[in-house]
Amino acid sequence: METIGSDLEVEEPPRATNSERPKRILVRTKTHLVPGDDYGARCYFMLDRICQHHWNRDFVFGEDRWNSYGTEFGYDNRTCYFLVDHGRSASNDDDVTVLWYEWTGESLVAIQQAMPAEIQRKLREYPFTRPPEQPRPKRGPRDANAMRRLIRLNLRLDIKLVDAEFEFMSKPEHAEWLKNHAENKFWLKFLSQAESHKRQGAG
């Protein structure tokens, strides 16, 4: 086992066989290399592929935990990351083994180089041992500006818009804002989705 930096450990292959050992698996890839029809399908594909590689099973919610970073799938050729955590740490989260890989579009390949310090720092923003979830206060309706930005973000993430968002965007001032504040390809994507949504409603 090789120690990288002051306290993060990165284990060399071969891959783990004991799913009970606490482990972090970090995968780096490019947005266009992740297959799927939308944001959810792409994320589920990567989570399942990571778990199949290590434990010969799909990702299990409640047993595994995950995060992603940079997964704006509306853009091509952007670096993004997937993180899968499994198990519980008995002591210090910094003692948990970290494995990291590159997804090539076809397979997971172990990265042999030392994990860069900036990635180690970013990884610490996603604690392995997560605090207990607190009840979330009931959120009121979003204001118009927040709703506009959410729709723009969903287009960038490649999350399909829902009925309430199409209804909101039916007002000319909101459509005009999106046209002026989103890249042209996302404006065109919105127009295509809106037309498809309209046809489905008419059917």
Backbone as ProteinMPNN parsed JSONL, in Angstrom:
{"seq_chain_A": "METIGSDLEVEEPPRATNSERPKRILVRTKTHLVPGDDYGARCYFMLDRICQHHWNRDFVFGEDRWNSYGTEFGYDNRTCYFLVDHGRSASNDDDVTVLWYEWTGESLVAIQQAMPAEIQRKLREYPFTRPPEQPRPKRGPRDANAMRRLIRLNLRLDIKLVDAEFEFMSKPEHAEWLKNHAENKFWLKFLSQAESHKRQGAG", "coords_chain_A": {"N_chain_A": [[0.854, -1.195, 0.0], [0.543, 2.191, -0.828], [1.379, 5.316, 0.462], [-0.052, 8.406, -0.079], [0.538, 11.836, -0.126], [-0.045, 13.346, 3.085], [-1.833, 11.824, 4.663], [-3.727, 10.4, 3.212], [-4.471, 7.278, 1.824], [-3.754, 5.365, -0.992], [-4.694, 2.526, -2.566], [-3.018, 0.053, -4.425], [-3.88, -1.881, -7.409], [-4.377, -5.515, -7.082], [-8.011, -5.406, -7.474], [-10.459, -4.909, -4.855], [-11.852, -7.593, -2.907], [-13.359, -8.069, -0.688], [-16.295, -6.953, 0.355], [-16.971, -5.845, 2.762], [-15.003, -4.319, 3.862], [-14.245, -0.946, 4.611], [-14.282, 1.39, 2.009], [-13.283, 3.714, -0.497], [-14.051, 4.653, -3.755], [-12.915, 6.332, -6.435], [-13.626, 7.698, -9.523], [-12.445, 8.973, -12.51], [-13.405, 10.649, -15.477], [-14.53, 11.565, -18.812], [-17.206, 13.675, -19.798], [-18.523, 12.973, -22.225], [-17.967, 10.324, -22.492], [-19.579, 8.795, -20.942], [-22.212, 6.647, -21.124], [-25.75, 6.878, -21.91], [-29.176, 8.091, -21.798], [-29.941, 10.325, -20.416], [-29.299, 12.431, -17.52], [-29.778, 10.87, -15.151], [-29.683, 8.207, -16.119], [-27.042, 8.055, -16.997], [-25.575, 8.463, -14.629], [-26.46, 6.247, -13.072], [-25.495, 4.187, -14.66], [-22.69, 4.469, -14.331], [-22.408, 4.116, -11.549], [-23.33, 1.482, -11.196], [-21.46, 0.142, -12.825], [-19.052, 0.609, -11.476], [-19.506, -0.736, -9.032], [-19.945, -3.312, -9.976], [-17.442, -3.891, -10.947], [-15.913, -4.094, -8.641], [-17.337, -5.6, -6.708], [-18.947, -7.381, -7.971], [-21.666, -6.851, -8.351], [-24.618, -4.757, -8.628], [-24.939, -1.227, -7.874], [-26.148, -0.473, -4.63], [-28.599, 1.232, -3.109], [-28.591, 2.676, 0.104], [-26.852, 0.787, 1.074], [-24.555, 1.407, -0.307], [-22.929, 4.548, -0.985], [-22.909, 7.679, -2.745], [-21.393, 10.275, -4.752], [-21.056, 12.938, -7.115], [-19.115, 14.95, -9.368], [-18.774, 17.749, -11.44], [-20.457, 16.783, -13.416], [-21.821, 17.766, -15.791], [-23.491, 16.885, -18.225], [-24.463, 17.924, -20.541], [-22.443, 19.175, -21.823], [-19.698, 18.338, -23.911], [-16.706, 16.382, -23.527], [-15.739, 17.184, -21.014], [-14.034, 17.043, -17.935], [-15.062, 14.88, -15.371], [-16.166, 13.444, -12.231], [-16.857, 10.487, -10.352], [-17.851, 9.224, -7.238], [-17.853, 6.497, -5.102], [-18.76, 5.246, -2.025], [-18.281, 2.716, 0.416], [-19.179, 0.755, 3.215], [-18.311, 1.249, 6.721], [-16.39, 3.467, 8.667], [-14.316, 2.642, 11.357], [-12.766, 4.292, 12.85], [-10.848, 6.763, 11.996], [-11.696, 8.711, 9.214], [-9.686, 9.262, 7.415], [-8.196, 7.007, 7.308], [-9.383, 5.299, 5.585], [-9.223, 3.254, 2.748], [-8.473, 4.465, -0.477], [-9.321, 4.011, -3.768], [-8.499, 4.731, -7.114], [-9.612, 5.398, -10.442], [-9.677, 5.505, -14.056], [-12.304, 5.988, -16.291], [-12.586, 4.768, -19.447], [-14.507, 4.795, -21.346], [-14.961, 2.315, -22.128], [-13.881, 0.608, -20.217], [-12.808, 0.312, -16.744], [-9.818, 1.622, -15.66], [-7.064, 1.285, -13.622], [-5.498, 4.062, -12.12], [-2.185, 4.793, -12.09], [-0.545, 6.822, -11.223], [0.339, 9.128, -8.563], [-2.247, 10.472, -6.534], [-3.27, 13.701, -7.258], [-2.679, 16.607, -5.208], [-4.69, 18.56, -5.181], [-6.968, 17.125, -5.826], [-7.115, 15.404, -3.657], [-7.674, 17.284, -1.666], [-10.16, 18.207, -2.507], [-11.62, 15.872, -2.251], [-11.877, 15.598, 0.48], [-13.943, 17.28, 1.032], [-16.135, 15.77, 0.789], [-17.199, 13.899, 3.038], [-16.41, 10.615, 4.225], [-17.669, 9.336, 6.396], [-20.759, 10.259, 6.978], [-22.689, 12.896, 8.407], [-25.636, 12.38, 10.476], [-28.733, 12.55, 8.755], [-30.641, 15.473, 8.863], [-33.988, 16.548, 9.504], [-35.428, 18.206, 6.779], [-36.355, 21.573, 6.414], [-39.577, 22.588, 5.271], [-39.698, 23.7, 2.016], [-40.553, 26.696, 0.442], [-42.225, 27.839, -2.578], [-40.071, 28.323, -5.413], [-38.615, 31.458, -6.373], [-38.965, 33.451, -9.371], [-36.453, 33.973, -10.556], [-34.775, 32.033, -9.394], [-36.012, 29.737, -10.374], [-35.61, 29.975, -13.129], [-32.819, 29.72, -13.265], [-32.522, 27.15, -12.288], [-33.736, 25.636, -14.321], [-32.011, 26.205, -16.452], [-29.683, 25.031, -15.4], [-30.528, 22.342, -15.281], [-30.729, 21.753, -18.003], [-28.041, 21.915, -18.706], [-27.03, 19.83, -17.199], [-28.255, 17.765, -18.436], [-30.716, 16.871, -17.556], [-34.003, 15.874, -17.847], [-36.67, 18.093, -18.449], [-39.605, 18.826, -16.482], [-43.244, 18.779, -16.205], [-44.096, 21.068, -14.701], [-41.988, 22.797, -15.099], [-42.03, 23.235, -17.861], [-44.495, 24.519, -17.985], [-43.914, 26.817, -16.52], [-42.02, 27.963, -18.24], [-43.577, 28.672, -20.344], [-44.32, 31.253, -20.243], [-43.591, 34.26, -21.835], [-41.544, 36.036, -20.893], [-39.863, 34.459, -19.323], [-38.924, 32.559, -21.105], [-37.539, 34.264, -22.798], [-35.519, 35.132, -21.076], [-34.054, 32.745, -20.722], [-33.199, 32.291, -23.336], [-31.413, 34.396, -23.623], [-29.523, 33.956, -21.654], [-28.499, 31.417, -21.65], [-26.317, 29.03, -23.258], [-26.399, 28.75, -26.824], [-26.872, 26.142, -27.769], [-28.211, 24.952, -25.672], [-30.487, 26.447, -25.509], [-31.654, 25.72, -27.941], [-31.977, 23.026, -27.385], [-33.879, 23.185, -25.344], [-36.049, 24.248, -26.845], [-36.56, 22.08, -28.527], [-37.285, 20.087, -26.66], [-39.534, 21.317, -25.569], [-41.256, 21.418, -27.753], [-41.645, 18.692, -28.211], [-42.852, 18.002, -25.788], [-45.186, 19.475, -26.035], [-46.423, 18.199, -28.196], [-46.862, 15.673, -27.07], [-48.67, 16.353, -25.109], [-50.805, 17.178, -26.636], [-51.481, 14.797, -27.761]], "CA_chain_A": [[0.0, 0.0, 0.0], [1.359, 3.382, -0.981], [0.81, 6.49, 1.113], [0.002, 9.588, -0.913], [0.333, 12.994, 0.714], [0.253, 13.135, 4.491], [-2.666, 10.875, 5.378], [-4.614, 9.632, 2.344], [-3.852, 6.072, 1.292], [-4.28, 4.879, -2.259], [-4.307, 1.127, -2.703], [-2.744, -0.399, -5.783], [-4.603, -3.103, -7.748], [-5.683, -5.896, -7.623], [-9.202, -4.817, -6.886], [-10.902, -5.48, -3.588], [-12.818, -8.691, -2.983], [-14.157, -8.081, 0.54], [-17.147, -5.768, 0.304], [-17.197, -5.328, 4.098], [-13.968, -3.348, 4.196], [-14.592, 0.412, 4.162], [-13.515, 1.707, 0.814], [-13.708, 4.792, -1.378], [-13.655, 4.441, -5.137], [-13.04, 7.572, -7.191], [-13.455, 7.456, -10.958], [-12.345, 10.17, -13.36], [-13.714, 10.374, -16.878], [-15.01, 12.717, -19.574], [-18.665, 13.621, -19.866], [-19.026, 12.32, -23.43], [-17.655, 8.895, -22.438], [-20.554, 8.122, -20.068], [-23.401, 6.382, -21.947], [-27.064, 7.037, -21.298], [-30.072, 9.03, -22.463], [-30.079, 11.542, -19.631], [-28.43, 12.508, -16.338], [-29.979, 9.734, -14.268], [-29.2, 6.973, -16.75], [-25.577, 8.088, -17.017], [-25.082, 8.248, -13.263], [-26.71, 4.858, -12.674], [-24.564, 3.335, -15.405], [-21.366, 4.51, -13.716], [-22.469, 3.526, -10.211], [-23.394, 0.028, -11.362], [-20.207, -0.365, -13.385], [-18.047, 0.648, -10.411], [-19.79, -1.807, -8.079], [-19.725, -4.589, -10.663], [-15.99, -4.084, -11.065], [-15.323, -4.43, -7.345], [-18.086, -6.523, -5.87], [-19.774, -8.234, -8.826], [-23.084, -6.547, -8.109], [-24.981, -3.377, -8.929], [-24.991, -0.269, -6.772], [-27.295, -0.7, -3.747], [-28.9, 2.393, -2.277], [-28.68, 2.303, 1.508], [-25.624, 0.069, 1.4], [-23.498, 2.211, -0.904], [-23.185, 5.986, -1.022], [-22.25, 8.209, -3.925], [-21.371, 11.692, -5.096], [-20.455, 13.215, -8.415], [-18.582, 16.314, -9.491], [-18.509, 18.128, -12.822], [-21.246, 15.94, -14.315], [-22.69, 18.548, -16.674], [-23.431, 16.035, -19.412], [-24.808, 18.692, -21.724], [-21.187, 19.565, -22.454], [-18.808, 17.249, -24.294], [-15.269, 16.419, -23.263], [-15.427, 17.834, -19.742], [-13.635, 16.106, -16.889], [-16.008, 14.731, -14.272], [-15.772, 12.434, -11.261], [-17.857, 9.731, -9.599], [-17.318, 8.699, -5.98], [-18.676, 5.494, -4.426], [-18.288, 4.869, -0.69], [-18.904, 1.504, 0.93], [-18.726, 0.364, 4.546], [-18.264, 2.251, 7.783], [-15.071, 3.626, 9.265], [-14.346, 2.432, 12.81], [-11.999, 5.319, 13.548], [-10.616, 8.003, 11.272], [-12.001, 8.604, 7.786], [-8.457, 9.336, 6.632], [-7.611, 5.666, 7.208], [-10.128, 4.513, 4.604], [-8.519, 3.06, 1.485], [-9.009, 5.146, -1.652], [-8.923, 3.483, -5.07], [-8.991, 5.627, -8.164], [-9.627, 4.82, -11.778], [-10.124, 6.26, -15.229], [-13.261, 5.299, -17.164], [-12.154, 5.058, -20.806], [-15.643, 4.63, -22.237], [-15.122, 0.867, -22.285], [-13.464, -0.13, -19.025], [-12.16, 1.035, -15.661], [-8.379, 1.389, -15.661], [-6.445, 1.839, -12.422], [-4.553, 5.145, -12.349], [-0.973, 4.425, -11.366], [0.147, 7.991, -10.686], [-0.125, 9.612, -7.267], [-3.41, 11.346, -6.604], [-2.87, 15.094, -7.064], [-3.069, 17.208, -3.932], [-5.953, 19.291, -5.282], [-8.058, 16.145, -5.787], [-7.211, 14.981, -2.263], [-8.352, 18.337, -0.907], [-11.572, 18.21, -2.896], [-12.223, 14.652, -1.723], [-12.203, 15.823, 1.896], [-15.205, 18.007, 1.123], [-17.175, 14.747, 0.724], [-16.775, 12.988, 4.103], [-16.793, 9.208, 4.128], [-18.684, 9.182, 7.44], [-21.641, 11.403, 6.814], [-23.509, 13.179, 9.594], [-27.037, 11.945, 10.331], [-29.575, 13.495, 8.023], [-31.587, 16.232, 9.656], [-35.225, 16.874, 8.765], [-35.31, 19.434, 6.003], [-37.542, 22.436, 6.522], [-40.377, 22.647, 4.063], [-39.283, 24.824, 1.197], [-41.604, 27.354, -0.295], [-42.009, 27.865, -4.029], [-38.93, 29.111, -5.882], [-38.95, 32.678, -7.091], [-38.776, 33.322, -10.818], [-35.031, 33.925, -10.91], [-34.261, 30.716, -9.004], [-36.586, 28.746, -11.286], [-34.912, 30.112, -14.403], [-31.468, 29.162, -13.126], [-32.661, 25.702, -12.148], [-34.004, 25.079, -15.645], [-30.748, 26.28, -17.199], [-28.795, 24.001, -14.859], [-31.014, 21.027, -15.704], [-30.346, 21.571, -19.404], [-26.604, 21.666, -18.727], [-26.811, 18.497, -16.63], [-29.004, 16.822, -19.263], [-31.879, 16.389, -16.815], [-35.205, 16.187, -18.607], [-37.57, 19.015, -17.775], [-40.894, 18.249, -16.079], [-44.416, 19.563, -16.599], [-44.125, 22.374, -14.034], [-40.97, 23.654, -15.703], [-42.557, 23.66, -19.162], [-45.552, 25.498, -17.735], [-43.243, 28.059, -16.135], [-41.345, 28.521, -19.401], [-44.55, 29.102, -21.354], [-44.437, 32.7, -20.168], [-42.563, 34.796, -22.743], [-40.399, 36.678, -20.237], [-38.949, 33.422, -18.842], [-38.273, 32.01, -22.297], [-36.58, 35.27, -23.273], [-34.356, 35.091, -20.181], [-33.256, 31.568, -21.034], [-32.561, 32.508, -24.639], [-30.33, 35.372, -23.476], [-28.581, 33.598, -20.592], [-28.001, 30.053, -21.834], [-25.653, 28.812, -24.532], [-27.381, 28.538, -27.884], [-27.253, 24.734, -27.916], [-29.176, 24.612, -24.632], [-31.738, 27.08, -25.925], [-32.225, 24.855, -28.971], [-32.425, 21.797, -26.713], [-35.147, 23.51, -24.691], [-37.1, 24.351, -27.86], [-36.874, 20.729, -28.979], [-38.032, 19.412, -25.598], [-40.839, 21.971, -25.422], [-42.09, 20.985, -28.873], [-42.002, 17.292, -27.951], [-43.798, 18.022, -24.675], [-46.449, 19.991, -26.552], [-47.039, 17.136, -29.005], [-47.349, 14.635, -26.168], [-49.873, 16.87, -24.454], [-51.89, 17.205, -27.62], [-51.873, 13.416, -28.043]], "C_chain_A": [[0.881, 1.233, 0.0], [0.662, 4.553, -0.321], [1.023, 7.706, 0.231], [-0.302, 10.794, -0.043], [0.623, 12.643, 2.167], [-0.574, 12.031, 5.11], [-3.66, 10.123, 4.507], [-3.859, 8.448, 1.783], [-4.54, 5.665, 0.005], [-3.765, 3.475, -2.468], [-4.087, 0.79, -4.165], [-3.62, -1.602, -6.11], [-3.805, -4.317, -7.286], [-6.841, -5.331, -6.848], [-9.632, -5.579, -5.639], [-11.878, -6.628, -3.819], [-13.72, -8.732, -1.76], [-14.993, -6.815, 0.605], [-17.406, -5.18, 1.678], [-16.145, -4.304, 4.504], [-14.396, -1.966, 3.745], [-13.685, 0.823, 3.015], [-14.149, 2.871, 0.077], [-13.185, 4.494, -2.777], [-13.954, 5.722, -5.907], [-12.729, 7.284, -8.653], [-13.457, 8.792, -11.693], [-12.668, 9.786, -14.799], [-14.046, 11.683, -17.576], [-16.513, 12.552, -19.786], [-19.172, 12.832, -21.065], [-18.757, 10.815, -23.445], [-18.646, 8.102, -21.591], [-21.834, 7.899, -20.852], [-24.694, 6.592, -21.166], [-27.856, 8.111, -22.002], [-30.236, 10.333, -21.703], [-29.192, 11.436, -18.39], [-28.553, 11.264, -15.463], [-29.417, 8.448, -14.841], [-27.677, 6.923, -16.756], [-24.997, 7.821, -15.627], [-25.278, 6.805, -12.83], [-25.781, 3.903, -13.399], [-23.212, 3.301, -14.702], [-21.373, 3.866, -12.334], [-22.505, 2.009, -10.295], [-22.077, -0.532, -11.867], [-19.101, -0.398, -12.314], [-18.257, -0.517, -9.442], [-19.612, -3.183, -8.715], [-18.234, -4.907, -10.743], [-15.393, -4.582, -9.751], [-16.022, -5.56, -6.611], [-19.025, -7.423, -6.664], [-21.267, -8.07, -8.549], [-23.336, -5.101, -8.521], [-24.901, -2.517, -7.673], [-26.263, -0.503, -5.959], [-27.495, 0.543, -2.885], [-29.149, 1.937, -0.843], [-27.46, 1.533, 1.976], [-24.402, 0.82, 0.871], [-23.914, 3.678, -0.883], [-22.427, 6.571, -2.207], [-22.308, 9.73, -3.979], [-20.815, 11.811, -6.506], [-20.0, 14.664, -8.429], [-18.313, 16.59, -10.969], [-19.359, 17.403, -13.851], [-22.284, 16.759, -15.096], [-22.645, 17.886, -18.046], [-23.886, 16.744, -20.685], [-23.591, 19.185, -22.48], [-20.382, 18.311, -22.799], [-17.394, 17.494, -23.773], [-14.898, 17.236, -22.021], [-15.074, 16.777, -18.702], [-14.683, 16.081, -15.786], [-15.581, 13.551, -13.409], [-17.008, 11.774, -10.661], [-17.178, 9.131, -8.376], [-18.315, 7.714, -5.387], [-18.011, 5.139, -3.111], [-19.031, 3.621, -0.24], [-18.307, 1.174, 2.288], [-18.736, 1.53, 5.519], [-16.873, 2.277, 8.381], [-15.177, 3.496, 10.776], [-13.631, 3.547, 13.554], [-11.952, 6.6, 12.73], [-10.915, 7.809, 9.79], [-10.748, 8.624, 6.93], [-7.773, 7.988, 6.493], [-8.297, 4.805, 6.154], [-9.348, 4.452, 3.292], [-9.24, 3.777, 0.354], [-8.436, 4.487, -2.901], [-9.358, 4.486, -6.125], [-8.67, 5.105, -9.543], [-9.962, 5.878, -12.825], [-11.153, 5.398, -15.958], [-12.952, 5.731, -18.59], [-13.309, 5.125, -21.796], [-15.934, 3.167, -22.48], [-14.793, 0.099, -21.015], [-12.897, 0.827, -17.981], [-10.687, 0.64, -15.614], [-7.785, 2.06, -14.43], [-5.438, 2.922, -12.801], [-3.332, 4.891, -11.478], [-0.288, 5.624, -10.72], [-0.443, 8.382, -9.33], [-1.314, 10.547, -7.452], [-2.982, 12.779, -6.345], [-3.442, 15.689, -5.785], [-4.412, 17.919, -4.033], [-7.151, 18.341, -5.28], [-8.224, 15.621, -4.366], [-7.964, 16.013, -1.435], [-9.843, 18.356, -1.224], [-12.293, 17.007, -2.308], [-12.63, 14.831, -0.262], [-13.485, 16.637, 2.083], [-16.402, 17.054, 1.085], [-16.839, 13.681, 1.768], [-17.279, 11.571, 3.912], [-17.873, 8.889, 5.154], [-19.552, 10.424, 7.416], [-22.456, 11.64, 8.076], [-24.932, 12.697, 9.381], [-27.86, 13.014, 9.616], [-30.56, 14.159, 8.975], [-32.846, 16.493, 8.834], [-35.074, 18.204, 8.044], [-36.555, 20.283, 6.17], [-38.284, 22.483, 5.195], [-40.037, 23.901, 3.28], [-40.469, 25.391, 0.439], [-41.314, 27.334, -1.787], [-40.803, 28.733, -4.387], [-39.426, 30.396, -6.536], [-38.56, 32.512, -8.558], [-37.309, 33.198, -11.191], [-34.428, 32.57, -10.566], [-34.77, 29.634, -9.95], [-35.895, 28.802, -12.641], [-33.54, 29.446, -14.347], [-31.504, 27.645, -12.964], [-32.891, 25.05, -13.514], [-32.745, 25.122, -16.504], [-29.777, 25.212, -16.719], [-29.238, 22.615, -15.317], [-30.666, 20.746, -17.164], [-28.857, 21.257, -19.515], [-26.266, 20.278, -18.187], [-27.402, 17.399, -17.503], [-30.072, 16.114, -18.444], [-33.129, 16.821, -17.574], [-36.133, 17.084, -17.794], [-38.912, 18.348, -17.512], [-42.011, 19.237, -16.394], [-44.397, 20.966, -15.999], [-43.114, 23.332, -14.646], [-41.396, 24.119, -17.091], [-43.651, 24.706, -18.987], [-44.955, 26.849, -17.373], [-42.651, 28.742, -17.367], [-42.305, 28.957, -20.497], [-44.759, 30.612, -21.322], [-43.281, 33.333, -20.944], [-41.343, 35.382, -22.041], [-39.395, 35.648, -19.724], [-38.21, 32.776, -20.015], [-37.227, 32.989, -22.828], [-35.333, 35.284, -22.396], [-33.463, 33.912, -20.526], [-32.524, 31.747, -22.36], [-31.337, 33.407, -24.512], [-29.239, 34.93, -22.502], [-28.08, 32.154, -20.659], [-27.28, 29.965, -23.177], [-26.688, 28.417, -25.582], [-27.818, 27.076, -27.988], [-28.264, 24.317, -26.849], [-30.519, 25.288, -24.904], [-32.428, 26.21, -26.979], [-32.714, 23.533, -28.374], [-33.762, 22.037, -26.005], [-36.285, 23.571, -25.704], [-37.528, 22.969, -28.35], [-37.693, 19.977, -27.932], [-39.437, 19.998, -25.451], [-41.784, 21.543, -26.537], [-42.551, 19.548, -28.677], [-43.03, 17.199, -26.838], [-45.164, 18.48, -25.141], [-47.182, 18.937, -27.36], [-47.604, 16.031, -28.125], [-48.625, 15.073, -25.468], [-51.063, 16.875, -25.382], [-52.382, 15.802, -27.917], [-52.687, 12.837, -26.924]], "O_chain_A": [[1.857, 1.308, 0.747], [-0.534, 4.757, -0.528], [2.151, 8.004, -0.162], [-1.283, 10.791, 0.7], [1.43, 11.758, 2.453], [-0.085, 11.344, 6.007], [-4.383, 9.271, 5.022], [-2.729, 8.593, 1.317], [-5.768, 5.628, -0.07], [-2.558, 3.247, -2.539], [-4.864, 1.186, -5.034], [-4.07, -2.29, -5.194], [-2.597, -4.168, -7.102], [-6.692, -4.844, -5.727], [-9.23, -6.718, -5.404], [-12.63, -6.636, -4.794], [-14.764, -9.382, -1.8], [-14.474, -5.733, 0.876], [-18.006, -4.109, 1.772], [-16.384, -3.501, 5.407], [-14.865, -1.807, 2.618], [-12.472, 0.622, 3.059], [-15.372, 3.008, 0.025], [-12.022, 4.13, -2.955], [-15.107, 6.14, -6.013], [-11.696, 6.697, -8.976], [-14.35, 9.621, -11.516], [-12.256, 8.73, -15.279], [-13.87, 12.765, -17.016], [-17.019, 11.44, -19.933], [-20.15, 12.095, -20.945], [-19.262, 10.106, -24.316], [-18.565, 6.875, -21.528], [-22.494, 8.871, -21.219], [-24.727, 6.497, -19.94], [-27.297, 8.944, -22.716], [-30.631, 11.344, -22.285], [-28.435, 10.478, -18.232], [-27.545, 10.672, -15.077], [-28.753, 7.685, -14.139], [-27.088, 5.862, -16.543], [-24.05, 7.05, -15.475], [-24.362, 6.197, -12.277], [-25.328, 2.916, -12.819], [-22.647, 2.227, -14.496], [-20.439, 3.145, -11.986], [-21.798, 1.325, -9.556], [-21.621, -1.571, -11.388], [-18.309, -1.339, -12.267], [-17.304, -1.204, -9.075], [-19.17, -4.119, -8.049], [-17.828, -6.062, -10.618], [-14.471, -5.398, -9.754], [-15.374, -6.383, -5.965], [-19.819, -8.155, -6.074], [-22.02, -9.043, -8.521], [-22.404, -4.326, -8.734], [-24.809, -3.027, -6.557], [-27.335, -0.708, -6.529], [-26.662, 0.864, -2.036], [-29.831, 0.94, -0.606], [-27.077, 1.616, 3.143], [-23.355, 0.862, 1.516], [-25.097, 4.001, -0.778], [-21.412, 6.017, -2.627], [-23.148, 10.37, -3.347], [-20.182, 10.888, -7.018], [-20.434, 15.486, -7.622], [-17.704, 15.775, -11.663], [-19.025, 17.402, -15.035], [-23.479, 16.465, -15.055], [-21.863, 18.276, -18.914], [-23.711, 16.219, -21.784], [-23.691, 19.57, -23.645], [-20.394, 17.336, -22.048], [-16.953, 18.63, -23.604], [-13.86, 17.897, -21.994], [-15.737, 15.745, -18.603], [-15.137, 17.127, -15.324], [-14.733, 12.754, -13.81], [-18.052, 12.403, -10.485], [-16.073, 8.596, -8.465], [-19.483, 8.049, -5.189], [-16.836, 4.773, -3.081], [-20.231, 3.473, -0.471], [-17.1, 1.293, 2.498], [-19.121, 2.647, 5.176], [-16.252, 1.233, 8.579], [-16.011, 4.145, 11.407], [-13.853, 3.738, 14.75], [-12.877, 7.412, 12.759], [-10.441, 6.851, 9.18], [-10.74, 8.064, 5.833], [-6.876, 7.827, 5.665], [-7.84, 3.699, 5.864], [-8.874, 5.472, 2.792], [-10.464, 3.706, 0.24], [-7.219, 4.414, -3.073], [-10.457, 5.035, -6.048], [-7.64, 4.477, -9.788], [-10.451, 6.967, -12.524], [-10.909, 4.219, -16.214], [-13.042, 6.914, -18.916], [-13.109, 5.475, -22.96], [-17.004, 2.806, -22.971], [-15.374, -0.957, -20.765], [-12.557, 1.974, -18.273], [-10.357, -0.544, -15.537], [-7.977, 3.256, -14.215], [-4.619, 2.724, -13.699], [-3.448, 4.787, -10.257], [0.471, 5.459, -9.765], [-1.57, 8.016, -8.997], [-1.372, 11.315, -8.412], [-2.384, 13.056, -5.306], [-4.532, 15.329, -5.341], [-5.195, 17.894, -3.084], [-8.225, 18.697, -4.794], [-9.349, 15.415, -3.911], [-8.797, 15.658, -0.6], [-10.679, 18.502, -0.333], [-13.453, 17.113, -1.909], [-13.632, 14.264, 0.174], [-14.044, 16.672, 3.18], [-17.539, 17.466, 1.317], [-16.251, 12.656, 1.424], [-18.415, 11.347, 3.496], [-18.875, 8.251, 4.83], [-19.114, 11.51, 7.795], [-22.867, 10.689, 8.74], [-25.395, 12.609, 8.243], [-27.698, 14.212, 9.847], [-31.219, 13.5, 9.78], [-32.778, 16.643, 7.614], [-34.645, 19.199, 8.628], [-37.675, 19.782, 6.082], [-37.673, 22.423, 4.128], [-40.081, 25.014, 3.805], [-41.278, 24.657, -0.128], [-40.259, 26.859, -2.208], [-40.547, 29.751, -3.744], [-40.488, 30.434, -7.158], [-37.901, 31.54, -8.928], [-36.959, 32.397, -12.057], [-33.658, 32.015, -11.35], [-34.029, 28.711, -10.29], [-35.625, 27.759, -13.236], [-33.15, 28.711, -15.254], [-30.617, 26.942, -13.448], [-32.293, 24.017, -13.816], [-32.451, 24.16, -17.213], [-29.12, 24.558, -17.53], [-28.402, 21.798, -15.702], [-30.341, 19.612, -17.514], [-28.457, 20.424, -20.328], [-25.332, 19.63, -18.659], [-27.079, 16.224, -17.323], [-30.308, 14.918, -18.609], [-33.289, 17.997, -17.903], [-36.351, 16.859, -16.603], [-39.31, 17.425, -18.223], [-41.763, 20.374, -16.794], [-44.651, 21.944, -16.701], [-43.352, 24.538, -14.706], [-41.152, 25.267, -17.461], [-43.724, 25.667, -19.753], [-45.412, 27.891, -17.844], [-42.765, 29.958, -17.521], [-41.878, 29.554, -21.485], [-45.31, 31.187, -22.261], [-42.122, 32.978, -20.731], [-40.224, 35.244, -22.534], [-38.196, 35.926, -19.69], [-37.017, 32.485, -19.923], [-36.15, 32.577, -23.258], [-34.219, 35.428, -22.899], [-32.245, 34.062, -20.614], [-31.353, 31.387, -22.478], [-30.341, 33.208, -25.207], [-28.139, 35.481, -22.525], [-27.31, 31.728, -19.798], [-27.579, 30.711, -24.109], [-27.72, 27.826, -25.263], [-28.984, 26.792, -28.261], [-29.085, 23.43, -27.087], [-31.569, 24.747, -24.559], [-33.638, 25.991, -26.917], [-33.733, 22.989, -28.799], [-34.662, 21.2, -26.061], [-37.36, 23.019, -25.468], [-38.715, 22.718, -28.561], [-38.674, 19.311, -28.265], [-40.405, 19.269, -25.237], [-42.973, 21.33, -26.3], [-43.707, 19.22, -28.943], [-43.973, 16.413, -26.925], [-46.185, 17.95, -24.704], [-48.398, 18.783, -27.242], [-48.687, 15.51, -28.391], [-49.54, 14.278, -25.259], [-52.192, 16.611, -24.967], [-53.543, 15.609, -28.279], [-53.101, 11.68, -26.997]]}, "name": "protein", "num_of_chains": 1, "seq": "METIGSDLEVEEPPRATNSERPKRILVRTKTHLVPGDDYGARCYFMLDRICQHHWNRDFVFGEDRWNSYGTEFGYDNRTCYFLVDHGRSASNDDDVTVLWYEWTGESLVAIQQAMPAEIQRKLREYPFTRPPEQPRPKRGPRDANAMRRLIRLNLRLDIKLVDAEFEFMSKPEHAEWLKNHAENKFWLKFLSQAESHKRQGAG"}
